[in-house]
Short mmCIF file of C-alpha atoms and ligand atoms in Angstrom, two decimals:
data_model
loop_
_atom_site.label_atom_id
_atom_site.label_comp_id
_atom_site.label_asym_id
_atom_site.label_seq_id
_atom_site.Cartn_x
_atom_site.Cartn_y
_atom_site.Cartn_z
CA MET A 1 71.86 138.69 23.43
CA ALA A 2 74.39 136.42 21.51
CA LEU A 3 75.89 133.70 23.44
CA ILE A 4 79.50 134.17 24.37
CA THR A 5 80.15 130.59 23.27
CA LYS A 6 78.53 127.29 22.27
CA ARG A 7 79.46 123.95 23.81
CA PRO A 8 82.45 122.25 21.98
CA LYS A 9 81.85 119.89 19.04
CA GLY A 10 80.93 116.53 20.29
CA THR A 11 80.11 117.39 23.68
CA PHE A 12 76.32 117.29 24.97
CA ASP A 13 74.36 118.82 27.65
CA ILE A 14 71.92 116.35 29.66
CA VAL A 15 69.01 118.64 30.29
CA PRO A 16 66.85 118.35 33.25
CA SER A 17 63.92 116.72 30.90
CA GLU A 18 66.46 114.13 29.80
CA ALA A 19 68.15 113.35 33.06
CA TYR A 20 65.53 110.81 33.90
CA ARG A 21 66.98 108.51 31.20
CA TRP A 22 70.33 108.64 32.83
CA HIS A 23 69.15 108.03 36.12
CA THR A 24 67.21 104.79 34.93
CA VAL A 25 70.60 103.52 33.11
CA GLU A 26 72.82 104.54 36.20
CA LYS A 27 70.46 102.78 38.50
CA ILE A 28 70.26 99.36 36.51
CA VAL A 29 74.06 99.26 35.97
CA SER A 30 74.89 99.95 39.58
CA GLU A 31 72.36 97.87 40.92
CA THR A 32 73.10 94.83 38.45
CA ALA A 33 77.07 95.30 39.30
CA GLU A 34 76.40 95.34 43.08
CA GLN A 35 74.37 92.11 42.78
CA TYR A 36 77.50 90.72 41.04
CA GLY A 37 79.76 91.82 43.97
CA PHE A 38 81.37 94.75 42.45
CA ARG A 39 81.96 97.74 44.40
CA GLU A 40 82.16 101.31 42.77
CA ILE A 41 85.52 103.12 42.37
CA ARG A 42 85.58 106.82 41.47
CA ILE A 43 89.02 107.82 39.83
CA PRO A 44 90.25 111.27 38.78
CA THR A 45 89.24 112.73 35.40
CA PHE A 46 92.98 113.14 34.25
CA GLU A 47 96.02 110.99 34.65
CA ASP A 48 99.60 111.15 33.58
CA THR A 49 99.92 110.96 30.01
CA GLY A 50 102.30 108.10 30.37
CA LEU A 51 99.85 105.67 31.70
CA PHE A 52 97.80 105.70 28.72
CA VAL A 53 100.72 105.55 26.19
CA ARG A 54 101.77 102.56 28.17
CA SER A 55 98.59 100.81 28.65
CA VAL A 56 96.07 101.71 25.61
CA GLY A 57 99.38 101.40 23.38
CA GLU A 58 101.47 103.81 21.23
CA THR A 59 100.26 102.64 18.16
CA THR A 60 96.48 102.64 18.94
CA ASP A 61 94.23 105.13 17.24
CA VAL A 62 93.19 106.51 20.89
CA VAL A 63 96.79 107.45 21.68
CA GLN A 64 97.90 108.36 18.32
CA LYS A 65 94.95 110.48 17.30
CA GLU A 66 92.34 110.87 19.94
CA MET A 67 93.93 112.05 23.20
CA TYR A 68 93.09 115.46 25.02
CA THR A 69 96.41 116.09 26.65
CA VAL A 70 96.11 119.19 28.57
CA SER A 71 98.64 121.98 29.64
CA ALA A 72 98.92 123.47 32.94
CA GLY A 73 101.29 125.85 34.54
CA GLY A 74 103.49 125.38 31.49
CA LYS A 75 103.80 121.57 31.69
CA SER A 76 101.48 119.42 29.37
CA ASN A 77 101.81 115.98 30.69
CA PHE A 78 98.35 115.15 31.89
CA THR A 79 95.61 113.72 29.81
CA LEU A 80 91.98 113.56 30.07
CA ARG A 81 90.92 109.91 30.50
CA PRO A 82 90.02 108.10 27.02
CA GLU A 83 88.77 104.96 28.77
CA GLY A 84 88.41 103.72 32.12
CA THR A 85 90.59 100.88 32.61
CA ALA A 86 94.08 102.12 32.93
CA GLY A 87 93.09 104.60 35.43
CA THR A 88 91.51 102.06 37.52
CA MET A 89 94.44 99.65 37.51
CA ARG A 90 96.56 102.50 38.46
CA ALA A 91 94.24 102.97 41.36
CA VAL A 92 93.91 99.64 42.35
CA LEU A 93 97.72 99.19 42.49
CA GLU A 94 98.21 102.53 44.23
CA ASN A 95 95.54 102.01 46.94
CA GLY A 96 96.86 98.28 47.77
CA ILE A 97 93.63 96.92 46.67
CA LEU A 98 95.34 94.04 45.23
CA ASN A 99 96.48 92.98 48.94
CA GLU A 100 92.84 92.60 49.63
CA GLY A 101 92.12 89.16 48.18
CA PHE A 102 91.45 87.79 44.67
CA PRO A 103 89.22 88.48 42.89
CA GLN A 104 88.66 92.12 43.52
CA LYS A 105 85.91 93.42 41.48
CA VAL A 106 84.92 97.18 40.61
CA TYR A 107 82.77 99.09 38.57
CA TYR A 108 82.62 102.87 37.37
CA ILE A 109 80.57 105.38 35.38
CA LEU A 110 82.62 108.00 34.15
CA SER A 111 82.95 110.22 31.13
CA CYS A 112 85.67 109.56 28.57
CA PHE A 113 87.40 111.93 26.20
CA ARG A 114 88.43 111.16 22.81
CA HIS A 115 89.29 113.69 19.87
CA GLU A 116 87.09 111.53 17.08
CA ASN A 117 85.11 112.33 14.15
CA VAL A 118 81.76 113.20 15.38
CA GLN A 119 78.81 110.96 14.16
CA LYS A 120 75.83 109.58 15.84
CA GLY A 121 77.01 107.33 18.68
CA ARG A 122 80.51 108.78 18.45
CA GLN A 123 81.08 111.82 20.62
CA ARG A 124 84.35 113.38 22.02
CA GLU A 125 83.08 113.18 25.70
CA PHE A 126 80.89 110.26 26.33
CA HIS A 127 80.17 108.37 29.33
CA GLN A 128 81.13 104.60 30.22
CA PHE A 129 79.81 102.01 32.70
CA GLY A 130 82.97 99.67 33.33
CA CYS A 131 83.38 96.68 35.45
CA GLU A 132 86.92 95.31 35.95
CA MET A 133 87.88 92.03 37.82
CA VAL A 134 91.35 91.46 39.04
CA GLY A 135 93.24 88.31 39.98
CA THR A 136 91.77 85.30 38.25
CA GLU A 137 93.05 83.55 35.04
CA SER A 138 89.73 81.25 35.12
CA PRO A 139 87.54 81.37 32.10
CA ARG A 140 84.88 81.44 34.50
CA ALA A 141 85.59 84.89 35.41
CA ASP A 142 85.26 85.76 31.52
CA ALA A 143 81.88 84.03 31.43
CA GLU A 144 80.94 85.89 34.43
CA VAL A 145 81.49 89.69 33.33
CA ILE A 146 80.00 88.81 30.15
CA SER A 147 76.97 87.64 32.04
CA LEU A 148 77.00 90.84 33.96
CA ALA A 149 77.08 92.92 30.75
CA LYS A 150 74.12 90.80 29.18
CA SER A 151 72.42 91.23 32.49
CA VAL A 152 72.62 94.90 32.42
CA LEU A 153 71.29 94.94 28.89
CA ASP A 154 68.65 92.43 29.30
CA ARG A 155 67.33 94.65 32.51
CA ALA A 156 67.60 97.72 30.12
CA GLY A 157 65.08 95.80 28.07
CA VAL A 158 67.35 96.14 24.92
CA ARG A 159 66.73 93.38 22.18
CA ASN A 160 68.41 92.50 18.87
CA ILE A 161 71.74 92.56 20.32
CA GLU A 162 74.24 90.08 19.53
CA LEU A 163 77.31 88.73 21.80
CA ASN A 164 80.50 88.15 19.48
CA ILE A 165 83.61 86.77 21.04
CA ASN A 166 87.07 85.96 19.81
CA SER A 167 90.50 85.02 21.47
CA ILE A 168 93.27 87.31 20.54
CA GLY A 169 95.97 84.86 22.48
CA CYS A 170 98.75 85.86 24.66
CA PRO A 171 102.34 87.17 23.62
CA LYS A 172 103.63 83.65 23.15
CA CYS A 173 101.00 83.05 19.97
CA ARG A 174 100.81 86.69 19.22
CA ALA A 175 104.69 86.53 18.06
CA GLU A 176 103.51 83.94 15.47
CA TYR A 177 100.69 85.70 14.34
CA HIS A 178 102.44 88.85 13.99
CA LYS A 179 104.85 87.35 11.75
CA ALA A 180 101.99 86.03 9.68
CA LEU A 181 100.40 89.56 9.28
CA LYS A 182 103.68 91.40 8.74
CA GLU A 183 104.23 88.88 5.51
CA PHE A 184 100.31 89.39 4.60
CA PHE A 185 100.47 93.34 4.68
CA SER A 186 103.76 93.82 3.29
CA ALA A 187 102.82 92.58 -0.02
CA ARG A 188 100.40 95.81 -0.16
CA LYS A 189 102.51 98.04 1.96
CA ASP A 190 102.45 100.85 -0.17
CA GLU A 191 98.77 101.10 -0.12
CA LEU A 192 98.27 101.40 3.50
CA CYS A 193 97.22 104.49 5.14
CA HIS A 194 100.16 106.58 6.48
CA THR A 195 99.73 105.44 10.13
CA CYS A 196 99.32 101.81 9.31
CA GLY A 197 102.61 101.97 7.20
CA GLU A 198 104.46 102.53 10.40
CA ARG A 199 102.25 100.24 12.39
CA LEU A 200 103.29 97.29 10.18
CA GLU A 201 106.82 97.29 11.71
CA LYS A 202 105.61 97.84 15.28
CA ASN A 203 102.21 96.45 15.70
CA PRO A 204 100.85 95.02 12.59
CA MET A 205 97.56 93.98 14.28
CA ARG A 206 96.55 97.44 14.70
CA ILE A 207 96.06 97.63 11.07
CA LEU A 208 93.06 95.09 11.66
CA ASP A 209 91.50 97.95 13.75
CA CYS A 210 92.16 100.76 11.38
CA LYS A 211 88.98 102.90 10.32
CA SER A 212 90.47 103.58 6.91
CA GLU A 213 88.58 102.05 4.08
CA ILE A 214 91.53 100.79 2.10
CA CYS A 215 93.16 99.34 5.10
CA GLN A 216 89.93 97.82 5.99
CA GLU A 217 89.80 96.50 2.24
CA ILE A 218 93.16 95.19 2.36
CA GLY A 219 92.79 93.39 5.95
CA LYS A 220 89.55 91.56 4.69
CA ASP A 221 91.65 88.38 3.87
CA ALA A 222 94.29 88.59 6.47
CA PRO A 223 95.03 85.68 8.64
CA LEU A 224 93.13 85.13 11.63
CA ILE A 225 94.54 85.13 15.35
CA ILE A 226 92.27 82.35 16.24
CA ASP A 227 94.36 79.97 13.86
CA TYR A 228 97.65 81.03 15.90
CA LEU A 229 96.51 80.28 19.29
CA CYS A 230 98.89 78.17 21.50
CA ASP A 231 97.35 75.19 23.19
CA ASP A 232 96.70 76.78 26.61
CA CYS A 233 94.92 79.77 24.85
CA ARG A 234 92.65 77.72 22.77
CA GLU A 235 91.89 75.63 25.92
CA HIS A 236 90.82 78.88 27.75
CA PHE A 237 88.60 79.98 24.94
CA GLU A 238 86.93 76.60 24.78
CA GLN A 239 86.24 76.59 28.46
CA LEU A 240 84.74 80.07 28.10
CA GLN A 241 82.37 78.82 25.46
CA LYS A 242 81.33 75.87 27.61
CA ASN A 243 80.83 78.30 30.67
CA LEU A 244 78.60 80.34 28.48
CA GLN A 245 76.76 77.63 27.28
CA VAL A 246 75.96 76.52 30.98
CA MET A 247 74.89 79.93 31.53
CA GLY A 248 72.62 79.86 28.61
CA ILE A 249 74.23 82.82 27.00
CA GLU A 250 74.15 82.80 23.19
CA TYR A 251 77.37 84.03 21.43
CA LYS A 252 78.79 83.99 18.13
CA ILE A 253 82.48 83.53 17.27
CA ASN A 254 83.69 86.64 15.50
CA PRO A 255 87.43 85.83 14.59
CA LYS A 256 87.78 89.45 13.34
CA ILE A 257 87.34 91.03 16.52
CA VAL A 258 90.97 92.58 17.63
CA ARG A 259 89.50 95.46 19.68
CA GLY A 260 91.04 99.22 19.71
CA LEU A 261 93.41 98.81 22.80
CA ASP A 262 96.61 97.39 23.13
CA TYR A 263 96.10 95.73 26.51
CA TYR A 264 93.88 92.84 25.52
CA THR A 265 94.87 89.27 25.55
CA ARG A 266 93.06 86.02 25.25
CA THR A 267 89.04 86.61 25.37
CA VAL A 268 87.84 89.81 23.58
CA PHE A 269 83.98 90.42 23.22
CA GLU A 270 81.47 92.79 22.03
CA PHE A 271 77.88 93.48 22.16
CA VAL A 272 76.41 94.75 18.92
CA THR A 273 73.17 95.90 17.79
CA THR A 274 72.19 96.70 14.25
CA ASP A 275 69.48 99.14 15.48
CA ILE A 276 71.82 102.40 15.84
CA GLY A 277 73.48 102.40 12.66
CA ALA A 278 77.46 102.05 12.27
CA GLN A 279 78.05 102.73 15.74
CA GLY A 280 76.54 99.45 17.06
CA THR A 281 78.99 98.26 19.27
CA VAL A 282 77.31 99.13 22.67
CA CYS A 283 79.79 97.31 24.90
CA GLY A 284 83.26 96.06 24.65
CA GLY A 285 85.59 94.17 26.88
CA GLY A 286 87.93 91.20 27.53
CA ARG A 287 90.93 90.06 29.19
CA TYR A 288 94.22 92.18 29.89
CA ASP A 289 96.37 89.76 31.68
CA GLY A 290 99.66 91.78 30.94
CA LEU A 291 98.45 95.20 32.12
CA ILE A 292 99.16 95.27 35.64
CA GLU A 293 102.53 94.03 35.28
CA GLN A 294 103.11 96.69 32.26
CA LEU A 295 102.12 99.06 34.94
CA GLY A 296 104.67 98.09 37.28
CA GLY A 297 102.67 95.84 39.52
CA PRO A 298 102.84 92.31 40.06
CA LYS A 299 101.97 89.98 37.57
CA THR A 300 98.21 89.60 37.97
CA PRO A 301 95.49 88.36 35.15
CA ALA A 302 92.32 90.56 34.91
CA LEU A 303 89.45 91.14 32.73
CA GLY A 304 86.59 93.63 32.28
CA PHE A 305 84.35 95.68 29.90
CA ALA A 306 83.01 99.01 29.05
CA MET A 307 79.68 100.10 28.15
CA GLY A 308 78.88 103.22 26.28
CA LEU A 309 75.94 104.64 28.10
CA GLU A 310 74.97 107.19 25.09
CA ARG A 311 74.79 104.30 22.98
CA LEU A 312 72.89 102.16 25.25
CA ILE A 313 70.30 105.06 26.09
CA ILE A 314 70.00 105.54 22.18
CA THR A 315 69.27 102.06 21.77
CA MET A 316 66.60 101.83 24.37
CA LYS A 317 65.09 104.83 23.03
CA ASN A 318 65.13 103.57 19.50
CA GLN A 319 63.69 100.42 20.87
CA GLY A 320 61.00 101.92 23.16
CA CYS A 321 62.43 100.60 26.32
CA ASP A 322 61.05 101.73 29.67
CA PHE A 323 62.63 104.65 31.31
CA MET A 324 61.86 105.19 35.33
CA GLU A 325 59.59 107.84 35.24
CA GLU A 326 60.33 111.32 36.73
CA LYS A 327 59.04 112.42 40.27
CA THR A 328 56.33 114.81 40.16
CA CYS A 329 55.17 117.36 42.61
CA ASP A 330 52.53 115.98 44.97
CA LEU A 331 51.07 119.29 46.14
CA TYR A 332 51.84 122.80 45.27
CA ILE A 333 50.56 125.30 47.89
CA ALA A 334 49.43 128.42 46.18
CA SER A 335 48.96 131.52 48.52
CA MET A 336 47.76 135.11 48.67
CA GLY A 337 49.23 137.40 51.25
CA GLU A 338 51.96 137.31 53.85
CA ALA A 339 50.28 135.32 56.27
CA ALA A 340 49.15 132.58 53.64
CA ALA A 341 52.54 132.58 52.27
CA ALA A 342 54.11 131.93 55.84
CA LYS A 343 51.45 129.27 56.19
CA ALA A 344 52.62 127.52 52.72
CA MET A 345 55.90 127.68 53.97
CA ALA A 346 55.43 126.03 57.17
CA LEU A 347 53.19 123.20 55.66
CA THR A 348 55.92 122.83 52.91
CA MET A 349 58.46 122.09 55.61
CA GLN A 350 56.19 119.75 57.34
CA LEU A 351 55.36 117.77 54.43
CA ARG A 352 58.85 117.28 53.00
CA ASP A 353 59.97 116.04 56.40
CA GLU A 354 57.29 113.09 55.79
CA GLY A 355 58.90 112.46 52.30
CA PHE A 356 56.40 114.48 50.31
CA PHE A 357 57.44 116.24 47.17
CA VAL A 358 56.04 120.03 47.88
CA GLU A 359 56.33 123.39 46.21
CA TYR A 360 54.97 126.58 47.13
CA ASP A 361 55.17 130.17 45.29
CA LEU A 362 58.99 131.56 45.23
CA VAL A 363 58.22 134.37 42.79
CA GLU A 364 55.69 136.27 44.81
CA ARG A 365 52.68 136.47 42.03
CA GLY A 366 49.07 136.11 41.79
CA ILE A 367 46.89 133.00 42.26
CA LYS A 368 46.38 132.62 38.48
CA PRO A 369 49.93 132.41 37.42
CA GLN A 370 50.51 130.29 40.21
CA MET A 371 48.02 127.73 39.47
CA LYS A 372 49.39 127.68 35.46
CA TYR A 373 52.69 127.01 37.26
CA ALA A 374 51.44 124.21 39.40
CA ASP A 375 49.75 122.64 36.27
CA LYS A 376 52.80 123.10 34.04
CA ILE A 377 54.90 120.95 36.89
CA GLY A 378 52.02 118.40 36.69
CA ALA A 379 51.37 118.85 40.64
CA LYS A 380 49.10 115.97 41.67
CA PHE A 381 47.26 118.28 44.11
CA VAL A 382 47.01 122.11 44.73
CA MET A 383 45.82 124.05 47.69
CA VAL A 384 44.98 127.55 47.94
CA LEU A 385 45.54 129.57 50.93
CA GLY A 386 44.39 133.03 51.57
CA ASP A 387 43.32 135.29 54.61
CA ASN A 388 40.16 133.45 54.57
CA GLU A 389 41.64 129.75 55.01
CA ILE A 390 44.25 131.24 57.63
CA GLU A 391 41.15 132.66 59.76
CA THR A 392 39.02 129.70 59.64
CA GLY A 393 41.72 126.79 59.43
CA ASP A 394 39.85 125.09 56.58
CA ALA A 395 41.14 124.83 53.24
CA ARG A 396 40.39 122.82 49.95
CA LEU A 397 42.35 120.35 48.13
CA LYS A 398 41.96 120.01 44.52
CA ASN A 399 42.85 117.10 42.90
CA MET A 400 44.42 118.09 39.51
CA ALA A 401 43.87 114.83 37.54
CA ASP A 402 39.88 115.09 37.85
CA GLY A 403 39.36 118.60 39.21
CA SER A 404 37.50 117.17 42.42
CA GLN A 405 38.02 119.11 45.67
CA THR A 406 37.96 118.04 49.19
CA ASP A 407 38.12 119.88 52.36
CA ILE A 408 40.96 119.66 54.59
CA LYS A 409 41.88 121.14 57.94
CA LEU A 410 44.97 123.08 58.43
CA ASP A 411 45.48 121.48 61.87
CA ASP A 412 47.62 118.60 63.06
CA SER A 413 45.44 116.44 60.97
CA PHE A 414 46.69 117.87 57.71
CA THR A 415 49.65 115.57 57.11
CA ASP A 416 47.58 112.32 57.65
CA ASN A 417 44.74 113.59 55.50
CA PHE A 418 46.97 114.79 52.68
CA SER A 419 48.65 111.63 52.92
CA ASN A 420 45.31 109.72 52.59
CA ALA A 421 44.11 111.72 49.65
CA LEU A 422 47.28 111.07 47.61
CA VAL A 423 46.78 107.28 48.48
CA ALA A 424 43.45 107.18 47.32
CA GLU A 425 44.51 108.94 44.17
CA MET A 426 47.34 106.46 43.41
CA PHE A 427 44.96 103.51 43.96
CA LYS A 428 42.08 105.09 41.88
CA GLY A 429 41.46 102.59 39.13
CA LEU A 430 42.71 99.55 41.11
CA ASP A 431 39.63 97.30 42.51
CA ASP A 432 38.27 97.61 45.88
CA GLU A 433 39.95 94.48 46.77
CA MET A 434 43.23 95.35 45.92
CA VAL A 435 42.96 98.65 47.79
CA SER A 436 41.99 97.18 51.06
CA LEU A 437 45.11 94.76 50.42
CA PHE A 438 47.28 97.86 50.11
CA SER A 439 45.73 100.07 52.68
CA GLY A 440 45.54 97.31 55.21
CA LYS A 441 41.69 98.39 55.89
CA GLU A 442 38.99 95.62 55.85
P1 ATP B 501 84.45 101.81 18.33
O1 ATP B 501 84.99 100.47 17.62
O2 ATP B 501 83.00 102.10 18.11
O3 ATP B 501 85.34 103.10 18.29
P2 ATP B 501 85.88 101.23 20.65
O4 ATP B 501 86.64 99.95 20.37
O5 ATP B 501 86.73 102.49 20.51
O6 ATP B 501 84.82 101.77 19.70
P3 ATP B 501 86.07 101.04 23.57
O7 ATP B 501 87.14 101.64 23.68
O8 ATP B 501 86.12 99.45 23.93
O9 ATP B 501 85.39 101.38 22.31
O10 ATP B 501 85.10 101.63 24.64
C1 ATP B 501 84.12 100.91 24.94
C2 ATP B 501 82.34 101.22 24.65
O11 ATP B 501 82.67 102.86 24.91
C3 ATP B 501 82.33 101.05 23.14
O12 ATP B 501 81.86 99.80 22.89
C4 ATP B 501 81.18 102.23 22.77
O13 ATP B 501 79.92 101.72 23.32
C5 ATP B 501 81.69 103.16 23.66
N1 ATP B 501 82.53 104.35 23.22
C6 ATP B 501 83.38 104.47 22.64
N2 ATP B 501 84.14 105.45 21.77
C7 ATP B 501 82.94 106.47 21.94
C8 ATP B 501 82.79 107.69 21.68
N3 ATP B 501 83.44 108.28 20.81
N4 ATP B 501 81.39 108.15 21.66
C9 ATP B 501 80.51 107.29 22.14
N5 ATP B 501 80.83 106.10 22.81
C10 ATP B 501 82.05 105.66 22.42
MG1 MG B 502 86.98 103.93 18.77
#
């Protein structure tokens, strides 16, 4: 039978055999964020389109080319979030989180939607882990969020990853810089791509972030924002660097980073790896001191970052990093006949209540296919129940790793005895001294 439809281009299914990779990174990111005092926030998948236009910026690629704006009930003013910061700041304002004292620190794990050219590491639905800190202008906070991102990458075990930092100044220094950029690009105005031709007047800095080859070529010798920073911004950037040095975090100043979203001010940074080809930016972030005010809130400095989880997982896979092991079945209870099936069910319930991972026959098939299934799911132990076992109350526990069998009683001692067998199997290979240490037995 032909499928009625396939998944949309640029989307992916995370199948059960891959889910453990996601569990691994989700555990690492949430535990690390919480250790830094960030608390989880969950926001809607779609927001008013105006929220993104106002925050991400009218002349950005994201808003001009990549948004999924949905229509519902004949209206089309909602957009699937292309990123998490705008919605998070909207939520922070709407829920009065700003009144709870500074700094406020939140993190999220969410899906984002961008209509982009699909390539490895560039999807139309992808996932971000993001952190946002609100209510501090201090360069200590900049170092803190960078250090959080770095801790996550370190704990994930990724190597060959470089931290690039830059400052893109405040609106005050930006005005001078825009003038210089306009002058620079005007000379080759006719060669710019169509979108950038328009950006020249409205927001010339966006040309530096254009993906078109010709714009990138022309932009190579453009003036650098770092040469136009006002004294305050320069001082802030220097302090950030001092803090990074105190923390022992290596960095490189890359004066070409401008980032693809309009809301950034002062610090911008990226963690880049060369191990996954062109889409090497695993994490990007920075300050956005003007955003909250732009959204109608009080003037409040803030900063954060977002990490692409697909890109993180690709990097981890390429570098052979460790993932958490999938849990496997402790015991499969095979059964023949109704009475044995009922006993299997009862024992299963009992063991699960004690925290064991147990399965039994749900298909009503013969012993042989049941054994095959138990083997396939990697069950550590198998026990077969038939009329005989039910009558005598004696069964045999088979250790699937070495084929050895032990007698086990189906009475009140069952759970304890099964638990002992499982522990013995786990400790096999460790020397006797270690076993007595763990089991508390002399
Ligand atoms: P890029 O320059 O690669 O397009 P970006 O500047 O658009 O990235 P951000 O908006 O800063 O990216 O998003 C933060 C992170 O989210 C990126 O560093 C990347 O890891 C991830 N990311 C962004 N877009 C995609 C995508 N289309 N597919 C997969 N991951 C993405
Ligand atoms: Mg992009």
